[in-house]
């Protein structure tokens, strides 16, 4: 990560023993903090898997809490051929956005495929704004949710997509309306945010690079064939509805002051007007 490299350079450029000890201490604290957040992420995945295994063995055992991660991948272009045709290099291809939500206990990832004409804005505009993220999350919870009353979410620190007032207000709204009793949204340290959803994207991209794709249907088939844990969800022709959440939610919820300083946000149905925030997990 950028912070790691900057601190390493600080250690190398230190002149006196005191400066070296101070720079080394900063680097150690940064790595230790990132590792603690990583361990917390792993523990939540282990707990979710244990609960799902217990549910499989005894279906009457309710699913109380599950763990999901979500993120955008780098867009892909259509048409695409495994062996690039020379003249196509000079053309402007269609851009298809990929948004994935991974249920880490199974694991199973739903990959939303957004064509340029399927986004909120015209010609692919506003494809990564908070309204898109919340609308797709809302569809995921309605369609693919496992019936859990509590859920843990992990995402990266991108303020324009995930770490903003609209996403926070939406999660508070879900608890306020009884759709969940508790939601915890966590962000790992910037530069140390890789998680299972990124691994699923890697499998998808590896299959895509070796395949010929000319239509959205063919791209969906590539996603489905990239791994047992990957599944496609075309936005076109689906029940997904784009909503102006950033207009609706601010009527009822206030922004969280200093949101960028915190990495953990907890919403509870029994405390609908309170958001518990933490800088770090421990």
Short mmCIF file of the C-alpha atoms (twelve columns), coordinates in Angstrom:
data_MODEL
# 
_entry.id   MODEL 
# 
loop_
_atom_site.group_PDB 
_atom_site.id 
_atom_site.type_symbol 
_atom_site.label_atom_id 
_atom_site.label_alt_id 
_atom_site.label_comp_id 
_atom_site.label_asym_id 
_atom_site.label_seq_id 
_atom_site.Cartn_x 
_atom_site.Cartn_y 
_atom_site.Cartn_z 
_atom_site.pdbx_PDB_model_num 
ATOM 1   C CA . UNK A 1   0.000   0.000   0.000   1 
ATOM 2   C CA . UNK A 2   1.060   3.625   -0.390  1 
ATOM 3   C CA . UNK A 3   1.384   4.122   3.368   1 
ATOM 4   C CA . UNK A 4   3.626   1.057   3.677   1 
ATOM 5   C CA . UNK A 5   5.924   2.276   0.905   1 
ATOM 6   C CA . UNK A 6   6.077   5.789   2.349   1 
ATOM 7   C CA . UNK A 7   6.975   4.456   5.796   1 
ATOM 8   C CA . UNK A 8   9.581   2.088   4.338   1 
ATOM 9   C CA . UNK A 9   11.205  5.021   2.558   1 
ATOM 10  C CA . UNK A 10  11.125  6.946   5.817   1 
ATOM 11  C CA . UNK A 11  13.003  4.097   7.529   1 
ATOM 12  C CA . UNK A 12  15.596  3.973   4.735   1 
ATOM 13  C CA . UNK A 13  16.141  7.724   4.692   1 
ATOM 14  C CA . UNK A 14  16.415  8.071   8.484   1 
ATOM 15  C CA . UNK A 15  19.858  9.303   9.577   1 
ATOM 16  C CA . UNK A 16  20.041  8.919   13.353  1 
ATOM 17  C CA . UNK A 17  19.155  5.869   15.434  1 
ATOM 18  C CA . UNK A 18  16.288  7.797   17.003  1 
ATOM 19  C CA . UNK A 19  14.780  8.638   13.628  1 
ATOM 20  C CA . UNK A 20  15.111  5.014   12.515  1 
ATOM 21  C CA . UNK A 21  13.427  3.723   15.685  1 
ATOM 22  C CA . UNK A 22  10.577  6.213   15.299  1 
ATOM 23  C CA . UNK A 23  10.055  5.382   11.601  1 
ATOM 24  C CA . UNK A 24  10.231  1.647   12.325  1 
ATOM 25  C CA . UNK A 25  7.677   2.036   15.104  1 
ATOM 26  C CA . UNK A 26  5.271   3.834   12.743  1 
ATOM 27  C CA . UNK A 27  5.640   1.094   10.122  1 
ATOM 28  C CA . UNK A 28  5.138   -1.637  12.720  1 
ATOM 29  C CA . UNK A 29  2.001   0.030   14.092  1 
ATOM 30  C CA . UNK A 30  0.553   0.412   10.598  1 
ATOM 31  C CA . UNK A 31  1.178   -3.242  9.675   1 
ATOM 32  C CA . UNK A 32  -0.103  -4.464  13.057  1 
ATOM 33  C CA . UNK A 33  -3.307  -2.441  12.703  1 
ATOM 34  C CA . UNK A 34  -3.879  -3.755  9.169   1 
ATOM 35  C CA . UNK A 35  -3.289  -7.325  10.380  1 
ATOM 36  C CA . UNK A 36  -5.780  -6.923  13.245  1 
ATOM 37  C CA . UNK A 37  -8.437  -5.732  10.807  1 
ATOM 38  C CA . UNK A 38  -7.625  -8.661  8.503   1 
ATOM 39  C CA . UNK A 39  -7.933  -11.113 11.420  1 
ATOM 40  C CA . UNK A 40  -11.335 -9.652  12.324  1 
ATOM 41  C CA . UNK A 41  -12.505 -10.085 8.735   1 
ATOM 42  C CA . UNK A 42  -11.320 -13.709 8.713   1 
ATOM 43  C CA . UNK A 43  -12.967 -14.470 12.057  1 
ATOM 44  C CA . UNK A 44  -16.327 -13.178 10.867  1 
ATOM 45  C CA . UNK A 45  -16.073 -15.416 7.802   1 
ATOM 46  C CA . UNK A 46  -15.239 -18.440 9.981   1 
ATOM 47  C CA . UNK A 47  -18.195 -17.696 12.284  1 
ATOM 48  C CA . UNK A 48  -20.575 -17.319 9.333   1 
ATOM 49  C CA . UNK A 49  -19.399 -20.643 7.840   1 
ATOM 50  C CA . UNK A 50  -19.841 -22.412 11.180  1 
ATOM 51  C CA . UNK A 51  -23.390 -21.100 11.489  1 
ATOM 52  C CA . UNK A 52  -24.239 -22.132 7.924   1 
ATOM 53  C CA . UNK A 53  -22.812 -25.635 8.514   1 
ATOM 54  C CA . UNK A 54  -24.984 -25.955 11.625  1 
ATOM 55  C CA . UNK A 55  -27.989 -24.808 9.583   1 
ATOM 56  C CA . UNK A 56  -27.311 -27.465 6.931   1 
ATOM 57  C CA . UNK A 57  -27.172 -30.217 9.530   1 
ATOM 58  C CA . UNK A 58  -30.238 -28.934 11.373  1 
ATOM 59  C CA . UNK A 59  -32.449 -26.816 9.072   1 
ATOM 60  C CA . UNK A 60  -34.556 -25.724 12.025  1 
ATOM 61  C CA . UNK A 61  -31.514 -23.838 13.320  1 
ATOM 62  C CA . UNK A 62  -32.035 -20.236 12.226  1 
ATOM 63  C CA . UNK A 63  -29.430 -18.224 10.368  1 
ATOM 64  C CA . UNK A 64  -28.741 -15.323 12.674  1 
ATOM 65  C CA . UNK A 65  -25.727 -13.602 11.102  1 
ATOM 66  C CA . UNK A 66  -23.962 -13.897 7.768   1 
ATOM 67  C CA . UNK A 67  -20.995 -12.168 6.167   1 
ATOM 68  C CA . UNK A 68  -21.056 -10.439 2.771   1 
ATOM 69  C CA . UNK A 69  -18.490 -8.417  0.839   1 
ATOM 70  C CA . UNK A 70  -19.220 -6.132  -2.117  1 
ATOM 71  C CA . UNK A 71  -17.180 -4.132  -4.587  1 
ATOM 72  C CA . UNK A 72  -16.836 -3.002  -8.186  1 
ATOM 73  C CA . UNK A 73  -14.328 -4.667  -10.503 1 
ATOM 74  C CA . UNK A 74  -12.559 -2.952  -13.370 1 
ATOM 75  C CA . UNK A 75  -14.949 -2.814  -16.300 1 
ATOM 76  C CA . UNK A 76  -14.697 -5.194  -19.257 1 
ATOM 77  C CA . UNK A 77  -15.234 -4.318  -22.908 1 
ATOM 78  C CA . UNK A 78  -17.352 -5.899  -25.634 1 
ATOM 79  C CA . UNK A 79  -16.716 -7.246  -28.172 1 
ATOM 80  C CA . UNK A 80  -13.779 -9.223  -26.824 1 
ATOM 81  C CA . UNK A 81  -11.749 -11.957 -28.490 1 
ATOM 82  C CA . UNK A 82  -9.131  -14.192 -26.951 1 
ATOM 83  C CA . UNK A 83  -6.849  -13.235 -29.848 1 
ATOM 84  C CA . UNK A 84  -7.254  -9.515  -30.404 1 
ATOM 85  C CA . UNK A 85  -8.240  -8.577  -33.929 1 
ATOM 86  C CA . UNK A 86  -6.026  -5.709  -35.108 1 
ATOM 87  C CA . UNK A 87  -8.690  -3.267  -36.373 1 
ATOM 88  C CA . UNK A 88  -10.700 -3.617  -33.134 1 
ATOM 89  C CA . UNK A 89  -7.843  -2.028  -31.215 1 
ATOM 90  C CA . UNK A 90  -8.710  1.349   -32.728 1 
ATOM 91  C CA . UNK A 91  -12.447 1.118   -32.008 1 
ATOM 92  C CA . UNK A 92  -14.259 2.291   -28.878 1 
ATOM 93  C CA . UNK A 93  -15.882 -0.814  -27.367 1 
ATOM 94  C CA . UNK A 94  -18.911 -1.079  -25.119 1 
ATOM 95  C CA . UNK A 95  -18.018 -0.879  -21.456 1 
ATOM 96  C CA . UNK A 96  -19.681 -3.317  -19.073 1 
ATOM 97  C CA . UNK A 97  -19.451 -2.612  -15.352 1 
ATOM 98  C CA . UNK A 98  -19.121 -5.458  -12.842 1 
ATOM 99  C CA . UNK A 99  -20.499 -5.232  -9.319  1 
ATOM 100 C CA . UNK A 100 -20.134 -8.258  -7.085  1 
ATOM 101 C CA . UNK A 101 -21.698 -9.247  -3.768  1 
ATOM 102 C CA . UNK A 102 -20.148 -12.329 -2.185  1 
ATOM 103 C CA . UNK A 103 -21.731 -14.418 0.556   1 
ATOM 104 C CA . UNK A 104 -18.523 -15.682 2.108   1 
ATOM 105 C CA . UNK A 105 -20.038 -18.505 4.151   1 
ATOM 106 C CA . UNK A 106 -21.065 -20.548 1.092   1 
ATOM 107 C CA . UNK A 107 -19.095 -19.038 -0.791  1 
ATOM 108 C CA . UNK A 108 -21.238 -17.678 -3.609  1 
ATOM 109 C CA . UNK A 109 -20.874 -14.412 -5.507  1 
ATOM 110 C CA . UNK A 110 -23.550 -12.658 -7.529  1 
ATOM 111 C CA . UNK A 111 -21.970 -10.570 -10.291 1 
ATOM 112 C CA . UNK A 112 -24.185 -7.784  -11.602 1 
ATOM 113 C CA . UNK A 113 -23.493 -6.927  -15.261 1 
ATOM 114 C CA . UNK A 114 -24.305 -3.331  -16.174 1 
ATOM 115 C CA . UNK A 115 -24.274 -2.465  -19.848 1 
ATOM 116 C CA . UNK A 116 -23.819 1.184   -20.872 1 
ATOM 117 C CA . UNK A 117 -27.543 1.513   -21.495 1 
ATOM 118 C CA . UNK A 118 -28.475 -0.055  -18.125 1 
ATOM 119 C CA . UNK A 119 -26.929 2.524   -15.794 1 
ATOM 120 C CA . UNK A 120 -28.724 5.320   -13.947 1 
ATOM 121 C CA . UNK A 121 -27.141 7.995   -16.140 1 
ATOM 122 C CA . UNK A 122 -27.119 8.015   -19.911 1 
ATOM 123 C CA . UNK A 123 -24.351 6.257   -21.843 1 
ATOM 124 C CA . UNK A 124 -22.839 4.556   -18.814 1 
ATOM 125 C CA . UNK A 125 -22.730 7.634   -16.587 1 
ATOM 126 C CA . UNK A 126 -23.309 7.394   -12.817 1 
ATOM 127 C CA . UNK A 127 -22.451 3.695   -12.930 1 
ATOM 128 C CA . UNK A 128 -20.423 3.890   -9.694  1 
ATOM 129 C CA . UNK A 129 -22.359 6.429   -7.656  1 
ATOM 130 C CA . UNK A 130 -24.043 5.649   -4.292  1 
ATOM 131 C CA . UNK A 131 -27.498 5.239   -5.868  1 
ATOM 132 C CA . UNK A 132 -26.150 2.391   -8.006  1 
ATOM 133 C CA . UNK A 133 -24.474 0.685   -5.043  1 
ATOM 134 C CA . UNK A 134 -27.542 0.946   -2.810  1 
ATOM 135 C CA . UNK A 135 -29.976 -0.128  -5.552  1 
ATOM 136 C CA . UNK A 136 -27.913 -3.246  -6.312  1 
ATOM 137 C CA . UNK A 137 -27.453 -4.062  -2.615  1 
ATOM 138 C CA . UNK A 138 -31.186 -3.666  -2.110  1 
ATOM 139 C CA . UNK A 139 -31.888 -6.094  -4.957  1 
ATOM 140 C CA . UNK A 140 -29.345 -8.553  -3.554  1 
ATOM 141 C CA . UNK A 141 -30.948 -8.528  -0.111  1 
ATOM 142 C CA . UNK A 142 -34.423 -8.952  -1.600  1 
ATOM 143 C CA . UNK A 143 -33.449 -11.730 -4.030  1 
ATOM 144 C CA . UNK A 144 -30.448 -13.609 -2.664  1 
ATOM 145 C CA . UNK A 145 -30.556 -12.960 1.082   1 
ATOM 146 C CA . UNK A 146 -30.520 -16.119 3.218   1 
ATOM 147 C CA . UNK A 147 -33.051 -14.943 5.783   1 
ATOM 148 C CA . UNK A 148 -30.511 -13.879 8.404   1 
ATOM 149 C CA . UNK A 149 -31.534 -11.227 10.899  1 
ATOM 150 C CA . UNK A 150 -28.015 -9.830  11.280  1 
ATOM 151 C CA . UNK A 151 -25.300 -9.354  8.712   1 
ATOM 152 C CA . UNK A 152 -21.704 -8.210  8.532   1 
ATOM 153 C CA . UNK A 153 -20.622 -6.296  5.440   1 
ATOM 154 C CA . UNK A 154 -17.132 -5.513  4.177   1 
ATOM 155 C CA . UNK A 155 -16.212 -3.038  1.438   1 
ATOM 156 C CA . UNK A 156 -13.287 -0.895  0.376   1 
ATOM 157 C CA . UNK A 157 -12.798 2.706   1.469   1 
ATOM 158 C CA . UNK A 158 -13.951 4.420   -1.721  1 
ATOM 159 C CA . UNK A 159 -15.974 7.425   -0.553  1 
ATOM 160 C CA . UNK A 160 -17.739 7.886   -3.880  1 
ATOM 161 C CA . UNK A 161 -19.143 4.357   -3.834  1 
ATOM 162 C CA . UNK A 162 -19.316 2.809   -0.374  1 
ATOM 163 C CA . UNK A 163 -18.160 5.064   2.461   1 
ATOM 164 C CA . UNK A 164 -20.706 7.868   2.231   1 
ATOM 165 C CA . UNK A 165 -23.878 9.201   3.811   1 
ATOM 166 C CA . UNK A 166 -26.206 7.450   1.337   1 
ATOM 167 C CA . UNK A 167 -24.943 3.924   2.061   1 
ATOM 168 C CA . UNK A 168 -24.937 4.612   5.812   1 
ATOM 169 C CA . UNK A 169 -28.475 5.979   5.716   1 
ATOM 170 C CA . UNK A 170 -29.663 2.986   3.690   1 
ATOM 171 C CA . UNK A 171 -28.315 0.508   6.260   1 
ATOM 172 C CA . UNK A 172 -29.914 2.513   9.073   1 
ATOM 173 C CA . UNK A 173 -33.178 2.506   7.083   1 
ATOM 174 C CA . UNK A 174 -33.066 -1.294  6.771   1 
ATOM 175 C CA . UNK A 175 -32.796 -1.654  10.550  1 
ATOM 176 C CA . UNK A 176 -35.437 1.020   11.160  1 
ATOM 177 C CA . UNK A 177 -37.947 -0.769  8.903   1 
ATOM 178 C CA . UNK A 178 -37.242 -4.207  10.395  1 
ATOM 179 C CA . UNK A 179 -35.527 -5.717  7.367   1 
ATOM 180 C CA . UNK A 180 -32.520 -6.451  9.593   1 
ATOM 181 C CA . UNK A 181 -32.106 -6.315  13.349  1 
ATOM 182 C CA . UNK A 182 -28.392 -5.509  13.179  1 
ATOM 183 C CA . UNK A 183 -25.931 -4.580  10.436  1 
ATOM 184 C CA . UNK A 184 -22.200 -4.001  10.843  1 
ATOM 185 C CA . UNK A 185 -20.372 -2.361  7.936   1 
ATOM 186 C CA . UNK A 186 -16.573 -2.581  8.088   1 
ATOM 187 C CA . UNK A 187 -13.759 -1.171  5.992   1 
ATOM 188 C CA . UNK A 188 -10.252 -2.573  6.184   1 
ATOM 189 C CA . UNK A 189 -7.215  -0.308  6.130   1 
ATOM 190 C CA . UNK A 190 -6.679  1.462   2.799   1 
ATOM 191 C CA . UNK A 191 -4.280  -0.567  0.679   1 
ATOM 192 C CA . UNK A 192 -5.043  -3.764  2.640   1 
ATOM 193 C CA . UNK A 193 -8.629  -4.296  1.515   1 
ATOM 194 C CA . UNK A 194 -8.358  -7.397  -0.657  1 
ATOM 195 C CA . UNK A 195 -10.987 -9.979  0.216   1 
ATOM 196 C CA . UNK A 196 -12.884 -12.896 -1.298  1 
ATOM 197 C CA . UNK A 197 -14.903 -10.770 -3.702  1 
ATOM 198 C CA . UNK A 198 -11.630 -9.755  -5.387  1 
ATOM 199 C CA . UNK A 199 -10.610 -13.408 -5.708  1 
ATOM 200 C CA . UNK A 200 -13.899 -14.179 -7.439  1 
ATOM 201 C CA . UNK A 201 -13.304 -11.283 -9.817  1 
ATOM 202 C CA . UNK A 202 -9.875  -12.748 -10.561 1 
ATOM 203 C CA . UNK A 203 -11.406 -16.091 -11.590 1 
ATOM 204 C CA . UNK A 204 -13.941 -14.247 -13.726 1 
ATOM 205 C CA . UNK A 205 -11.305 -12.147 -15.491 1 
ATOM 206 C CA . UNK A 206 -9.083  -15.171 -16.144 1 
ATOM 207 C CA . UNK A 207 -11.958 -16.940 -17.912 1 
ATOM 208 C CA . UNK A 208 -12.902 -13.758 -19.766 1 
ATOM 209 C CA . UNK A 209 -9.392  -13.235 -21.181 1 
ATOM 210 C CA . UNK A 210 -9.497  -16.685 -22.788 1 
ATOM 211 C CA . UNK A 211 -12.999 -16.383 -24.212 1 
ATOM 212 C CA . UNK A 212 -14.722 -14.747 -27.164 1 
ATOM 213 C CA . UNK A 213 -17.575 -12.493 -26.068 1 
ATOM 214 C CA . UNK A 214 -19.732 -10.390 -28.328 1 
ATOM 215 C CA . UNK A 215 -23.024 -10.088 -26.427 1 
ATOM 216 C CA . UNK A 216 -24.170 -9.642  -22.824 1 
ATOM 217 C CA . UNK A 217 -25.574 -13.169 -22.890 1 
ATOM 218 C CA . UNK A 218 -22.191 -14.594 -23.832 1 
ATOM 219 C CA . UNK A 219 -20.546 -12.536 -21.080 1 
ATOM 220 C CA . UNK A 220 -23.043 -13.906 -18.553 1 
ATOM 221 C CA . UNK A 221 -22.192 -17.442 -19.710 1 
ATOM 222 C CA . UNK A 222 -18.480 -16.713 -19.183 1 
ATOM 223 C CA . UNK A 223 -19.192 -15.477 -15.645 1 
ATOM 224 C CA . UNK A 224 -21.250 -18.576 -14.840 1 
ATOM 225 C CA . UNK A 225 -18.539 -20.836 -16.247 1 
ATOM 226 C CA . UNK A 226 -15.626 -19.107 -14.516 1 
ATOM 227 C CA . UNK A 227 -16.168 -20.905 -11.190 1 
ATOM 228 C CA . UNK A 228 -18.829 -22.823 -9.288  1 
ATOM 229 C CA . UNK A 229 -18.965 -19.929 -6.840  1 
ATOM 230 C CA . UNK A 230 -19.622 -17.273 -9.512  1 
ATOM 231 C CA . UNK A 231 -23.066 -16.445 -10.857 1 
ATOM 232 C CA . UNK A 232 -24.189 -13.695 -13.203 1 
ATOM 233 C CA . UNK A 233 -27.099 -11.285 -12.856 1 
ATOM 234 C CA . UNK A 234 -27.943 -9.217  -15.901 1 
ATOM 235 C CA . UNK A 235 -29.398 -5.828  -15.036 1 
ATOM 236 C CA . UNK A 236 -31.299 -5.649  -18.330 1 
ATOM 237 C CA . UNK A 237 -34.592 -7.476  -18.096 1 
ATOM 238 C CA . UNK A 238 -34.331 -7.984  -14.327 1 
ATOM 239 C CA . UNK A 239 -36.410 -6.658  -11.434 1 
ATOM 240 C CA . UNK A 240 -33.681 -4.193  -10.434 1 
ATOM 241 C CA . UNK A 241 -35.075 -0.702  -9.965  1 
ATOM 242 C CA . UNK A 242 -32.874 2.371   -9.899  1 
ATOM 243 C CA . UNK A 243 -33.913 4.616   -7.044  1 
ATOM 244 C CA . UNK A 244 -32.789 8.123   -6.091  1 
ATOM 245 C CA . UNK A 245 -31.733 7.061   -2.598  1 
ATOM 246 C CA . UNK A 246 -29.585 10.165  -2.131  1 
ATOM 247 C CA . UNK A 247 -32.755 12.255  -2.409  1 
ATOM 248 C CA . UNK A 248 -35.066 10.067  -0.341  1 
ATOM 249 C CA . UNK A 249 -32.863 9.125   2.623   1 
ATOM 250 C CA . UNK A 250 -31.537 12.577  3.665   1 
ATOM 251 C CA . UNK A 251 -35.110 13.501  4.630   1 
ATOM 252 C CA . UNK A 252 -34.827 11.152  7.599   1 
ATOM 253 C CA . UNK A 253 -31.121 10.677  8.359   1 
ATOM 254 C CA . UNK A 254 -28.221 12.989  9.151   1 
ATOM 255 C CA . UNK A 255 -24.663 12.474  7.843   1 
ATOM 256 C CA . UNK A 256 -22.065 10.988  10.191  1 
ATOM 257 C CA . UNK A 257 -19.473 13.642  11.133  1 
ATOM 258 C CA . UNK A 258 -15.888 12.660  10.382  1 
ATOM 259 C CA . UNK A 259 -16.942 9.525   8.523   1 
ATOM 260 C CA . UNK A 260 -13.538 9.070   6.878   1 
ATOM 261 C CA . UNK A 261 -11.815 8.539   10.253  1 
ATOM 262 C CA . UNK A 262 -13.849 5.439   11.137  1 
ATOM 263 C CA . UNK A 263 -13.660 1.868   9.847   1 
ATOM 264 C CA . UNK A 264 -16.600 0.185   11.602  1 
ATOM 265 C CA . UNK A 265 -20.260 1.241   11.669  1 
ATOM 266 C CA . UNK A 266 -22.973 -0.640  13.557  1 
ATOM 267 C CA . UNK A 267 -26.705 -0.179  13.035  1 
ATOM 268 C CA . UNK A 268 -29.336 -1.778  15.291  1 
ATOM 269 C CA . UNK A 269 -33.120 -1.966  15.130  1 
ATOM 270 C CA . UNK A 270 -33.394 -1.431  18.902  1 
ATOM 271 C CA . UNK A 271 -31.374 1.804   18.576  1 
ATOM 272 C CA . UNK A 272 -32.755 3.283   15.337  1 
ATOM 273 C CA . UNK A 273 -31.404 6.790   15.957  1 
ATOM 274 C CA . UNK A 274 -27.867 5.743   16.931  1 
ATOM 275 C CA . UNK A 275 -24.898 4.619   14.846  1 
ATOM 276 C CA . UNK A 276 -21.993 3.130   16.783  1 
ATOM 277 C CA . UNK A 277 -18.680 3.964   15.096  1 
ATOM 278 C CA . UNK A 278 -15.177 2.719   15.751  1 
ATOM 279 C CA . UNK A 279 -11.847 3.763   14.338  1 
ATOM 280 C CA . UNK A 280 -10.595 0.164   14.551  1 
ATOM 281 C CA . UNK A 281 -12.056 -3.220  15.409  1 
ATOM 282 C CA . UNK A 282 -10.241 -3.623  18.694  1 
# 
